């Protein structure tokens, strides 16, 4: 079950770290970074139905 | 058609030279119970299985033996177990190169290694590499041995099927030979005539699926090299011979090499010896001497027929379904088609089952084909990313895999053939043992040591009732069939694979060694009901 309620212990700090991680990267390097990050986070979640819900949430929110 | 017979490819071995058959001169049209079109691996295996079960079989092939080119090279444990039953497995194992380990590289880096069968207690290894030439030759030798012992399997060389007319209860075939055309009839026609199946076209049947926009160069080279007997696969290799590359050992110092070339290529140029040598030299280094044994360029395709049974015409192997390579799912699934088909047709021909038992062949092998196509498609999508973002994710997996174990299961350089488990299909169950998942209803029996041999040797040609640590009758006559009972004191590996935590078990096993049903104890009525299900009668 996808958790869509606030769960980050420090949202501002995470957001800042995320943006800072992309500093100095080309678009291609950023895309590669994001891909690696998604795979790392997906493994942390693990559960396929939850991941499918996350994919759907991302697809329908843009 | 009526065109003269001409070889479409050179032969490695002439096995069944053309001989004029009495059918060609007879006043009346000869009728045969079974005609098989195509003398490749699947046609020969089907003929052998039916021949060993006592049926006269005519195989029609438009060549006189086995063609050059090693084509399929990886033969799975399940295929070897089937061929063992057909009398050809040991020769294949003796000749083949046994392997079970693979290594995957990205650029220069080894990402990880895998082991396909990290357990003991099987007669056959996970895979052997063997050229399709030898695979077919061993099947043909087994046919000759079977014929010497009374089987009636006739392989007619230079007999090309030019027209097929399907009737309700038989099929009429127009056959071309060097002496001109003749007509025969078959109660059943099995089309094992390959991915471009002329019979499928003659019957106007579709073959739907996908073509992947990539080309692969396949080169078998002969060299003496001390690379280990492992499957080596490179993504984006440092030697730049292709977008990916594969190196794999075959018998007789032949090595299979594949290079991924991309979509827009000049086929003729790529097939020139100097082009191939440039790629192979880059991979092996300048000091390695080798001869080019066989080369070809192919595209990846995944297709299947909607149905594999069309009245009295049955399709098996590549004629029914085609998959991309790298998973060893072509020839291996075709051999499983052959054995799924043979025991059913045997019962029909002996009047012990209705034609509807062939529906199970269609259901089960369509399920298997879909599983193979799914696996093969996923592998191809990983090997050949179709978009920039797909390529980005593919390389993200590869970049993570060398450092983090979690990413390694996503690296897909081919998911190697394992037999389909017919979960949730009609004809199986009940499964009320609570035993190990690997031997559940619908699964092929896992092998296990038994006495001085192996369990699979102990299963008969018909249905078998296994009593593990519990009594079963030695013979049950049921539904016009004889089910042979075997009591086994299960211990060790056999107990692990068939009992799990259960103290006793009764397994009903089909002639193709798939588990029909299992219970904690023998119950005559339950066994009879399960048998009726397996025969498609309830």
Coordinates of C-alpha atoms in Angstrom, one line a residue:
Chain A
X1 CA 0.0 0.0 0.0
X2 CA 1.5 3.3 -1.1
X3 CA 2.0 5.8 1.7
X4 CA 0.8 9.2 0.4
X5 CA 0.8 10.9 3.7
X6 CA 3.8 12.9 4.9
X7 CA 6.6 10.4 5.9
X8 CA 9.9 12.2 5.3
X9 CA 11.5 13.1 8.7
X10 CA 12.9 16.3 7.3
X11 CA 11.3 17.2 3.9
X12 CA 13.2 20.4 3.4
X13 CA 16.6 18.8 4.1
X14 CA 15.8 15.9 1.7
X15 CA 14.7 18.2 -1.1
X16 CA 17.8 20.3 -0.7
X17 CA 20.1 17.2 -0.8
X18 CA 18.3 15.9 -3.8
X19 CA 18.7 19.1 -5.8
X20 CA 22.3 19.5 -4.7
X21 CA 23.1 16.0 -5.9
X22 CA 22.3 17.1 -9.4
X23 CA 24.6 20.2 -9.4
X24 CA 27.2 20.1 -12.1
X25 CA 25.6 17.2 -13.9
X26 CA 24.7 17.3 -17.6
X27 CA 21.1 16.4 -18.5
X28 CA 22.3 12.9 -19.4
X29 CA 24.2 12.5 -16.2
X30 CA 21.2 13.7 -14.2
X31 CA 19.0 11.2 -16.0
X32 CA 21.4 8.4 -15.2
X33 CA 21.6 9.6 -11.6
X34 CA 17.8 9.6 -11.3
X35 CA 17.6 6.1 -12.8
X36 CA 20.1 4.7 -10.3
X37 CA 18.2 6.5 -7.4
X38 CA 14.9 5.1 -8.5
X39 CA 16.3 1.6 -8.6
X40 CA 17.9 2.0 -5.2
X41 CA 14.6 3.3 -3.7
X42 CA 12.6 0.6 -5.4
X43 CA 14.7 -2.1 -3.8
X44 CA 14.1 -0.5 -0.5
X45 CA 10.3 -0.7 -1.0
X46 CA 10.5 -4.1 -2.5
X47 CA 6.8 -4.9 -2.7
X48 CA 5.6 -5.1 -6.3
X49 CA 2.0 -3.9 -5.7
X50 CA 3.3 -0.9 -3.8
X51 CA 5.7 -0.1 -6.6
X52 CA 3.0 -0.4 -9.2
X53 CA 0.9 2.0 -7.2
X54 CA 3.8 4.4 -7.1
X55 CA 4.3 4.2 -10.9
X56 CA 0.6 4.9 -11.4
X57 CA 0.7 7.8 -8.9
X58 CA 3.6 9.3 -10.9
X59 CA 2.0 8.7 -14.2
X60 CA -1.3 10.4 -13.3
X61 CA 0.1 13.4 -11.4
X62 CA 2.0 15.2 -14.2
Chain B
X1 CA 4.2 -25.9 -56.2
X2 CA 5.5 -29.0 -58.1
X3 CA 9.0 -27.4 -58.3
X4 CA 11.8 -29.9 -58.4
X5 CA 13.4 -30.9 -55.1
X6 CA 16.4 -28.8 -54.4
X7 CA 18.5 -28.5 -51.2
X8 CA 17.9 -25.2 -49.4
X9 CA 21.1 -25.7 -47.3
X10 CA 24.2 -27.9 -47.3
X11 CA 24.2 -31.1 -45.3
X12 CA 26.5 -31.9 -42.4
X13 CA 25.5 -35.6 -42.5
X14 CA 23.4 -37.6 -44.9
X15 CA 21.2 -39.6 -42.6
X16 CA 18.2 -40.7 -44.6
X17 CA 19.0 -40.8 -48.4
X18 CA 16.0 -40.8 -50.7
X19 CA 14.5 -44.2 -51.4
X20 CA 11.5 -44.7 -53.5
X21 CA 8.6 -45.8 -51.2
X22 CA 6.0 -48.4 -52.1
X23 CA 3.5 -45.6 -51.5
X24 CA 4.7 -43.9 -54.7
X25 CA 3.7 -46.8 -56.9
X26 CA 0.6 -48.1 -55.2
X27 CA -2.7 -48.1 -57.0
X28 CA -4.5 -46.9 -53.9
X29 CA -3.5 -43.9 -51.8
X30 CA -1.7 -45.2 -48.6
X31 CA -3.1 -44.1 -45.2
X32 CA -0.7 -43.8 -42.3
X33 CA -1.7 -43.2 -38.7
X34 CA 0.9 -40.5 -38.1
X35 CA 2.8 -38.4 -40.6
X36 CA 5.4 -35.9 -39.3
X37 CA 6.5 -33.1 -41.6
X38 CA 10.0 -32.1 -40.9
X39 CA 13.0 -34.2 -39.8
X40 CA 14.6 -31.6 -37.5
X41 CA 15.0 -32.0 -33.8
X42 CA 11.4 -31.8 -32.9
X43 CA 10.2 -34.0 -35.8
X44 CA 12.7 -36.7 -34.9
X45 CA 11.9 -36.6 -31.2
X46 CA 8.2 -36.8 -31.8
X47 CA 8.7 -39.7 -34.2
X48 CA 10.9 -41.5 -31.8
X49 CA 8.5 -41.1 -28.9
X50 CA 5.5 -42.4 -30.9
X51 CA 7.6 -45.1 -32.5
X52 CA 8.8 -46.4 -29.1
X53 CA 5.2 -46.5 -28.1
X54 CA 4.5 -48.9 -30.9
X55 CA 3.1 -46.7 -33.6
X56 CA 4.2 -46.7 -37.2
X57 CA 5.4 -43.2 -38.1
X58 CA 6.4 -41.6 -41.4
X59 CA 8.6 -38.6 -41.3
X60 CA 8.8 -36.5 -44.5
X61 CA 11.9 -34.2 -44.8
X62 CA 12.8 -32.2 -47.9
X63 CA 16.5 -32.9 -47.3
X64 CA 18.4 -36.2 -46.7
X65 CA 19.9 -35.4 -43.4
X66 CA 21.0 -32.8 -40.9
X67 CA 22.0 -29.3 -42.2
X68 CA 25.2 -27.5 -41.4
X69 CA 25.3 -24.7 -38.8
X70 CA 25.1 -25.4 -35.2
X71 CA 22.0 -23.1 -34.6
X72 CA 20.7 -24.2 -31.2
X73 CA 23.5 -25.0 -28.8
X74 CA 22.2 -25.0 -25.2
X75 CA 20.2 -28.1 -24.3
X76 CA 18.6 -28.0 -20.9
X77 CA 18.3 -30.6 -18.1
X78 CA 14.6 -31.2 -19.0
X79 CA 15.5 -31.8 -22.6
X80 CA 18.2 -34.3 -21.6
X81 CA 15.8 -36.1 -19.3
X82 CA 13.3 -36.4 -22.1
X83 CA 16.0 -37.6 -24.5
X84 CA 17.1 -40.1 -21.8
X85 CA 13.7 -41.7 -21.9
X86 CA 14.0 -41.7 -25.7
X87 CA 17.4 -43.4 -25.5
X88 CA 19.5 -40.5 -26.7
X89 CA 20.3 -38.6 -23.5
X90 CA 23.6 -40.3 -22.5
X91 CA 25.2 -39.9 -26.0
X92 CA 24.3 -36.2 -25.8
X93 CA 25.8 -35.8 -22.4
X94 CA 28.9 -37.7 -23.4
X95 CA 29.5 -35.5 -26.4
X96 CA 28.2 -32.2 -24.9
X97 CA 30.1 -29.6 -22.9
X98 CA 28.6 -29.4 -19.4
X99 CA 28.2 -26.0 -18.0
X100 CA 26.3 -24.2 -15.3
X101 CA 28.2 -21.0 -14.6
X102 CA 28.0 -17.7 -16.3
X103 CA 29.7 -14.4 -16.0
X104 CA 28.4 -11.0 -17.0
X105 CA 30.6 -8.1 -17.8
X106 CA 29.9 -4.4 -18.5
X107 CA 32.7 -2.8 -20.5
X108 CA 35.8 -4.2 -18.8
X109 CA 34.2 -4.9 -15.4
X110 CA 32.8 -8.3 -14.3
X111 CA 29.5 -7.4 -12.8
X112 CA 28.7 -10.8 -11.3
X113 CA 28.7 -14.6 -11.9
X114 CA 25.8 -17.0 -11.6
X115 CA 25.4 -20.7 -11.1
X116 CA 22.3 -22.4 -12.6
X117 CA 22.2 -25.6 -10.7
X118 CA 23.9 -25.2 -7.4
X119 CA 22.5 -28.6 -6.1
X120 CA 23.3 -32.3 -6.5
X121 CA 21.1 -35.2 -7.0
X122 CA 20.2 -34.9 -10.7
X123 CA 21.2 -37.4 -13.4
X124 CA 21.7 -34.5 -15.9
X125 CA 23.3 -31.1 -15.5
X126 CA 21.5 -27.8 -15.9
X127 CA 22.7 -27.4 -19.4
X128 CA 25.0 -28.9 -22.0
X129 CA 26.3 -27.2 -25.1
X130 CA 26.0 -29.3 -28.2
X131 CA 25.6 -28.4 -31.8
X132 CA 22.1 -29.0 -33.2
X133 CA 23.8 -31.1 -35.8
X134 CA 24.9 -33.6 -33.1
X135 CA 21.6 -33.3 -31.2
X136 CA 19.7 -34.4 -34.3
X137 CA 22.2 -37.0 -35.2
X138 CA 21.9 -38.7 -31.8
X139 CA 18.1 -38.7 -32.1
X140 CA 18.4 -40.3 -35.5
X141 CA 20.8 -42.9 -34.1
X142 CA 18.2 -43.7 -31.4
X143 CA 15.6 -44.1 -34.1
X144 CA 17.8 -46.6 -35.9
X145 CA 18.3 -48.5 -32.7
X146 CA 14.6 -48.4 -32.0
X147 CA 13.9 -49.7 -35.5
X148 CA 16.4 -52.5 -35.0
X149 CA 14.3 -53.6 -32.0
X150 CA 11.0 -53.5 -33.9
X151 CA 9.9 -49.9 -34.0
X152 CA 8.5 -48.7 -37.4
X153 CA 9.8 -45.2 -37.9
X154 CA 10.4 -44.4 -41.5
X155 CA 12.2 -41.1 -42.3
X156 CA 11.8 -40.3 -46.0
X157 CA 14.5 -38.0 -47.4
X158 CA 13.8 -35.6 -50.2
X159 CA 10.1 -35.8 -49.6
X160 CA 8.7 -32.3 -49.6
X161 CA 5.1 -31.6 -48.6
X162 CA 3.6 -29.4 -51.3
X163 CA 0.0 -29.4 -50.4
X164 CA -2.2 -30.3 -47.4
X165 CA -5.9 -30.8 -47.3
X166 CA -7.4 -31.2 -43.8
X167 CA -10.5 -33.4 -43.4
X168 CA -12.5 -34.1 -40.3
X169 CA -10.8 -37.4 -39.6
X170 CA -7.6 -37.4 -41.8
X171 CA -5.3 -35.2 -43.8
X172 CA -4.3 -35.6 -47.4
X173 CA -0.7 -34.6 -48.4
X174 CA 0.8 -34.0 -51.8
X175 CA 4.4 -34.9 -51.6
X176 CA 7.2 -34.1 -54.1
X177 CA 10.2 -36.4 -54.6
X178 CA 13.0 -36.7 -57.1
X179 CA 10.7 -39.3 -58.8
X180 CA 7.8 -36.8 -59.0
X181 CA 4.8 -36.2 -56.8
X182 CA 2.7 -38.7 -54.9
X183 CA -0.3 -38.5 -52.5
X184 CA -0.6 -40.0 -49.0
X185 CA -3.1 -39.7 -46.2
X186 CA -2.5 -39.4 -42.5
X187 CA -4.9 -39.9 -39.6
X188 CA -2.8 -37.3 -37.9
X189 CA -0.3 -34.8 -39.3
X190 CA 2.3 -33.2 -37.0
X191 CA 3.8 -30.1 -38.5
X192 CA 7.4 -29.8 -37.2
X193 CA 8.5 -27.8 -40.3
X194 CA 10.1 -24.8 -38.6
X195 CA 9.5 -21.1 -38.0
X196 CA 8.6 -20.5 -41.7
X197 CA 6.3 -23.6 -41.6
X198 CA 5.0 -24.1 -45.2
X199 CA 2.1 -26.2 -43.7
X200 CA 1.0 -23.3 -41.6
X201 CA 1.0 -21.1 -44.7
X202 CA -0.8 -23.8 -46.8
X203 CA -3.5 -23.8 -44.1
X204 CA -3.7 -20.0 -44.1
X205 CA -3.0 -19.9 -40.4
X206 CA -1.4 -16.8 -38.8
X207 CA 1.8 -16.4 -36.8
X208 CA 1.5 -13.2 -34.9
X209 CA 4.0 -11.4 -32.8
X210 CA 6.9 -8.9 -32.7
X211 CA 10.1 -8.4 -34.6
X212 CA 12.7 -6.6 -32.5
X213 CA 14.7 -3.9 -34.4
X214 CA 18.1 -5.3 -33.9
X215 CA 20.5 -7.7 -35.7
X216 CA 22.8 -10.3 -34.2
X217 CA 25.8 -11.8 -35.9
X218 CA 26.3 -15.4 -34.8
X219 CA 29.7 -16.9 -35.5
X220 CA 30.9 -20.4 -34.5
X221 CA 34.7 -20.3 -34.5
X222 CA 37.1 -23.2 -34.2
X223 CA 40.1 -22.5 -31.9
X224 CA 42.1 -24.1 -29.1
X225 CA 41.6 -21.8 -26.2
X226 CA 41.7 -22.2 -22.5
X227 CA 38.7 -20.0 -21.6
X228 CA 36.7 -21.7 -18.9
X229 CA 33.5 -23.6 -19.7
X230 CA 31.3 -20.7 -18.7
X231 CA 28.8 -18.4 -20.5
X232 CA 30.5 -15.1 -20.8
X233 CA 28.3 -12.1 -21.7
X234 CA 29.4 -8.5 -22.2
X235 CA 27.2 -5.4 -22.2
X236 CA 28.9 -2.6 -24.1
X237 CA 32.1 -4.5 -24.3
X238 CA 35.4 -2.7 -24.2
X239 CA 36.5 -4.4 -27.4
X240 CA 33.7 -2.7 -29.3
X241 CA 32.7 -5.6 -31.4
X242 CA 29.1 -5.0 -30.8
X243 CA 26.6 -3.5 -28.4
X244 CA 26.8 -6.8 -26.6
X245 CA 28.7 -10.0 -27.0
X246 CA 28.5 -13.6 -26.0
X247 CA 31.2 -16.3 -25.8
X248 CA 30.3 -19.9 -25.1
X249 CA 32.1 -23.2 -25.6
X250 CA 30.8 -26.1 -27.7
X251 CA 32.3 -29.6 -28.2
X252 CA 35.2 -30.1 -30.7
X253 CA 36.9 -26.8 -29.9
X254 CA 34.1 -24.8 -31.4
X255 CA 33.1 -21.5 -29.7
X256 CA 29.8 -19.7 -30.1
X257 CA 30.2 -16.0 -30.4
X258 CA 27.3 -13.5 -30.8
X259 CA 27.7 -9.8 -31.5
X260 CA 24.8 -7.3 -31.3
X261 CA 25.0 -5.2 -34.5
X262 CA 22.1 -2.8 -34.3
X263 CA 19.2 -2.3 -36.7
X264 CA 20.6 -0.3 -39.8
X265 CA 23.3 -2.6 -41.1
X266 CA 24.6 -3.7 -44.5
X267 CA 23.9 -7.5 -44.1
X268 CA 26.1 -8.5 -47.0
X269 CA 29.0 -6.4 -45.8
X270 CA 28.7 -7.7 -42.2
X271 CA 28.7 -11.3 -43.4
X272 CA 32.0 -10.9 -45.3
X273 CA 34.8 -12.8 -43.7
X274 CA 37.0 -9.7 -43.2
X275 CA 34.1 -7.9 -41.3
X276 CA 33.5 -10.9 -39.1
X277 CA 37.2 -11.4 -38.5
X278 CA 37.6 -7.7 -37.5
X279 CA 35.0 -8.2 -34.8
X280 CA 36.3 -11.5 -33.6
X281 CA 39.9 -10.3 -33.6
X282 CA 39.0 -7.3 -31.4
X283 CA 37.3 -9.6 -28.9
X284 CA 40.0 -12.4 -28.8
X285 CA 43.1 -10.3 -29.4
X286 CA 45.5 -10.4 -32.3
X287 CA 47.4 -13.5 -31.1
X288 CA 44.5 -16.0 -31.1
X289 CA 44.3 -18.2 -34.3
X290 CA 40.9 -19.5 -35.3
X291 CA 38.8 -20.7 -38.2
X292 CA 35.3 -19.5 -39.0
X293 CA 33.1 -22.6 -38.9
X294 CA 29.6 -21.1 -39.5
X295 CA 28.2 -17.6 -39.5
X296 CA 24.7 -16.1 -39.8
X297 CA 22.9 -12.8 -39.1
X298 CA 19.4 -13.0 -37.5
X299 CA 16.8 -10.7 -36.0
X300 CA 15.0 -11.4 -32.8
X301 CA 11.4 -12.4 -33.3
X302 CA 8.7 -13.6 -30.9
X303 CA 5.6 -15.1 -32.4
X304 CA 3.1 -17.8 -31.9
X305 CA 0.1 -19.4 -33.5
X306 CA -3.2 -18.7 -31.8
X307 CA -3.8 -22.5 -31.5
X308 CA -1.4 -25.4 -31.9
X309 CA -4.1 -27.9 -32.7
X310 CA -6.2 -27.6 -35.9
X311 CA -8.3 -30.8 -36.1
X312 CA -6.1 -33.5 -37.2
X313 CA -3.1 -31.2 -37.8
X314 CA -0.9 -30.5 -34.8
X315 CA 1.9 -27.9 -34.7
X316 CA 5.0 -28.4 -32.6
X317 CA 8.3 -26.5 -32.1
X318 CA 9.2 -23.4 -34.1
X319 CA 6.3 -23.9 -36.5
X320 CA 4.0 -23.2 -33.5
X321 CA 6.1 -20.6 -31.7
X322 CA 9.3 -18.7 -32.2
X323 CA 11.3 -16.9 -29.5
X324 CA 14.4 -14.8 -29.5
X325 CA 17.6 -16.7 -28.5
X326 CA 19.8 -16.1 -25.4
X327 CA 17.3 -18.0 -23.3
X328 CA 17.7 -21.4 -24.9
X329 CA 14.0 -21.5 -25.2
X330 CA 13.5 -22.5 -28.8
X331 CA 14.7 -26.1 -29.2
X332 CA 14.2 -26.9 -25.5
X333 CA 10.5 -25.9 -25.6
X334 CA 10.0 -27.7 -28.9
X335 CA 11.3 -31.0 -27.3
X336 CA 8.8 -30.4 -24.5
X337 CA 6.0 -29.9 -27.1
X338 CA 7.0 -33.3 -28.6
X339 CA 6.7 -35.2 -25.4
X340 CA 3.5 -33.4 -24.4
X341 CA 2.0 -34.4 -27.7
X342 CA 3.3 -37.9 -28.0
X343 CA 1.7 -39.5 -24.9
X344 CA -1.6 -38.0 -25.7
X345 CA -1.6 -39.1 -29.3
X346 CA -0.5 -42.5 -28.2
X347 CA -3.7 -42.8 -26.1
X348 CA -5.9 -41.5 -28.9
X349 CA -4.3 -43.9 -31.4
X350 CA -4.8 -46.8 -29.0
X351 CA -8.4 -45.8 -28.5
X352 CA -7.9 -45.1 -24.8
X353 CA -8.7 -41.4 -25.0
X354 CA -10.9 -39.1 -27.1
X355 CA -9.5 -36.6 -29.6
X356 CA -10.3 -33.9 -27.0
X357 CA -7.2 -35.0 -25.0
X358 CA -5.2 -33.0 -27.6
X359 CA -6.9 -29.8 -26.2
X360 CA -4.6 -30.2 -23.2
X361 CA -1.6 -30.1 -25.6
X362 CA -2.8 -26.8 -26.9
X363 CA -3.6 -25.3 -23.5
X364 CA -0.3 -26.4 -21.9
X365 CA 2.1 -25.6 -24.7
X366 CA 0.4 -22.3 -25.4
X367 CA 1.0 -21.4 -21.8
X368 CA 4.6 -22.5 -22.1
X369 CA 5.1 -20.6 -25.3
X370 CA 3.7 -17.4 -23.7
X371 CA 6.0 -17.9 -20.7
X372 CA 8.9 -18.3 -23.1
X373 CA 7.9 -15.3 -25.2
X374 CA 7.5 -13.2 -22.0
X375 CA 10.9 -14.1 -20.7
X376 CA 12.5 -13.7 -24.1
X377 CA 10.8 -10.3 -24.7
X378 CA 12.0 -9.0 -21.3
X379 CA 15.6 -10.2 -22.1
X380 CA 15.4 -8.5 -25.5
X381 CA 14.2 -5.3 -24.0
X382 CA 17.1 -5.3 -21.7
X383 CA 19.7 -6.2 -24.4
X384 CA 18.2 -3.8 -27.0
X385 CA 16.8 -0.8 -25.2
X386 CA 14.2 0.8 -27.4
X387 CA 14.4 4.4 -26.2
X388 CA 16.9 6.7 -24.6
X389 CA 15.3 6.4 -21.2
X390 CA 15.2 2.6 -21.5
X391 CA 18.9 2.7 -22.2
X392 CA 19.5 5.0 -19.2
X393 CA 17.7 2.5 -16.9
X394 CA 19.5 -0.5 -18.4
X395 CA 22.9 1.1 -17.8
X396 CA 21.8 2.2 -14.3
X397 CA 21.2 -1.4 -13.5
X398 CA 24.6 -2.4 -14.9
X399 CA 26.3 0.4 -13.0
X400 CA 24.7 -0.6 -9.7
X401 CA 25.2 -4.3 -10.2
X402 CA 28.9 -4.5 -9.7
X403 CA 28.7 -2.7 -6.3
X404 CA 25.2 -3.7 -5.0
X405 CA 23.9 -7.2 -5.0
X406 CA 20.3 -6.0 -5.1
X407 CA 20.7 -4.9 -8.8
X408 CA 22.1 -8.2 -10.0
X409 CA 18.8 -10.1 -10.4
X410 CA 17.7 -7.3 -12.8
X411 CA 20.6 -7.8 -15.1
X412 CA 19.1 -9.8 -18.0
X413 CA 21.4 -11.4 -20.5
X414 CA 18.8 -14.1 -21.1
X415 CA 16.6 -16.1 -18.7
X416 CA 17.6 -19.6 -19.4
X417 CA 15.0 -22.2 -20.2
X418 CA 13.2 -23.9 -17.3
X419 CA 10.2 -26.1 -17.9
X420 CA 6.8 -24.5 -17.6
X421 CA 4.7 -25.4 -14.5
X422 CA 1.1 -25.8 -15.7
X423 CA -0.4 -24.0 -12.7
X424 CA -4.2 -23.5 -12.7
X425 CA -4.7 -25.3 -16.0
X426 CA -7.4 -28.0 -16.3
X427 CA -6.2 -31.6 -15.9
X428 CA -4.3 -31.2 -12.7
X429 CA -5.0 -31.5 -9.0
X430 CA -5.9 -31.8 -6.4
X431 CA -2.8 -30.9 -4.5
X432 CA -3.6 -31.6 -0.9
X433 CA -0.2 -32.7 0.4
X434 CA 1.2 -29.4 1.4
X435 CA 4.5 -30.6 0.0
X436 CA 7.3 -28.8 -1.6
X437 CA 6.3 -26.1 -4.2
X438 CA 8.7 -27.5 -6.9
X439 CA 6.9 -30.8 -7.1
X440 CA 3.4 -29.4 -7.0
X441 CA 0.6 -30.4 -9.3
X442 CA 1.4 -29.2 -12.8
X443 CA 5.2 -29.3 -12.3
X444 CA 7.6 -31.6 -14.0
X445 CA 9.0 -34.1 -11.6
X446 CA 12.3 -33.0 -10.2
X447 CA 14.9 -35.7 -10.5
X448 CA 16.4 -37.2 -7.3
X449 CA 18.8 -40.0 -6.4
X450 CA 17.1 -43.4 -5.9
X451 CA 19.2 -46.5 -5.0
X452 CA 22.1 -46.7 -7.5
X453 CA 20.2 -44.6 -10.1
X454 CA 17.7 -41.8 -10.2
X455 CA 14.0 -41.4 -9.6
X456 CA 13.0 -40.5 -13.2
X457 CA 14.4 -43.8 -14.4
X458 CA 11.8 -45.5 -12.2
X459 CA 8.8 -43.8 -13.8
X460 CA 7.2 -45.9 -16.5
X461 CA 6.0 -45.0 -20.0
X462 CA 2.5 -44.7 -18.8
X463 CA 0.9 -43.1 -15.8
X464 CA 2.7 -43.9 -12.5
X465 CA 1.4 -43.8 -9.0
X466 CA 4.2 -43.2 -6.5
X467 CA 3.8 -44.1 -2.9
X468 CA 6.4 -42.4 -0.8
X469 CA 6.7 -44.2 2.6
X470 CA 3.1 -45.4 2.1
X471 CA 1.5 -48.3 0.3
X472 CA 0.0 -48.1 -3.2
X473 CA -1.3 -51.0 -5.4
X474 CA 1.3 -52.4 -7.8
X475 CA -1.2 -51.9 -10.6
X476 CA -4.4 -50.1 -11.1
X477 CA -6.7 -50.6 -14.0
X478 CA -8.7 -47.5 -14.5
X479 CA -10.4 -45.7 -17.4
X480 CA -9.0 -48.4 -19.7
X481 CA -5.5 -47.6 -18.7
X482 CA -3.0 -49.4 -16.5
X483 CA -1.4 -47.2 -13.8
X484 CA 1.8 -48.7 -12.4
X485 CA 2.3 -48.3 -8.7
X486 CA 5.7 -47.8 -7.1
X487 CA 6.4 -47.8 -3.4
X488 CA 9.5 -46.0 -2.5
X489 CA 11.2 -45.5 0.9
X490 CA 11.9 -41.8 0.5
X491 CA 14.9 -40.3 2.3
X492 CA 17.5 -37.7 1.8
X493 CA 17.2 -35.6 -1.3
X494 CA 14.2 -37.4 -2.7
X495 CA 12.3 -36.8 0.6
X496 CA 13.3 -33.1 0.5
X497 CA 12.0 -32.7 -3.1
X498 CA 8.8 -34.7 -2.7
X499 CA 7.8 -34.8 0.9
X500 CA 9.0 -31.6 2.6
X501 CA 7.5 -31.8 6.0
X502 CA 5.0 -34.5 5.1
X503 CA 5.7 -38.0 6.4
X504 CA 4.0 -39.7 3.4
X505 CA 2.8 -38.9 0.0
X506 CA 1.1 -40.4 -3.0
X507 CA 1.9 -38.8 -6.4
X508 CA 0.0 -39.4 -9.7
X509 CA 2.4 -38.8 -12.5
X510 CA 1.7 -38.4 -16.2
X511 CA 3.7 -40.2 -19.0
X512 CA 5.5 -36.9 -19.6
X513 CA 6.6 -36.9 -15.9
X514 CA 4.4 -33.9 -14.9
X515 CA 2.7 -34.3 -11.6
X516 CA -1.1 -34.6 -12.0
X517 CA -2.1 -34.6 -8.3
X518 CA -0.7 -35.5 -4.8
X519 CA -2.2 -36.6 -1.6
X520 CA -1.0 -37.7 1.9
X521 CA -2.3 -41.2 1.3
X522 CA -3.8 -43.5 -1.3
X523 CA -7.5 -43.2 -2.1
X524 CA -8.7 -45.2 -5.1
X525 CA -11.6 -42.9 -5.9
X526 CA -9.4 -39.8 -5.7
X527 CA -6.8 -41.3 -8.0
X528 CA -9.5 -42.3 -10.5
X529 CA -11.0 -38.9 -10.5
X530 CA -7.6 -37.2 -11.0
X531 CA -6.8 -39.6 -13.8
X532 CA -10.1 -38.7 -15.6
X533 CA -9.1 -35.0 -15.2
X534 CA -5.7 -35.7 -16.7
X535 CA -7.4 -37.4 -19.7
X536 CA -9.7 -34.4 -20.1
X537 CA -12.8 -36.4 -19.3
X538 CA -14.3 -34.5 -16.5

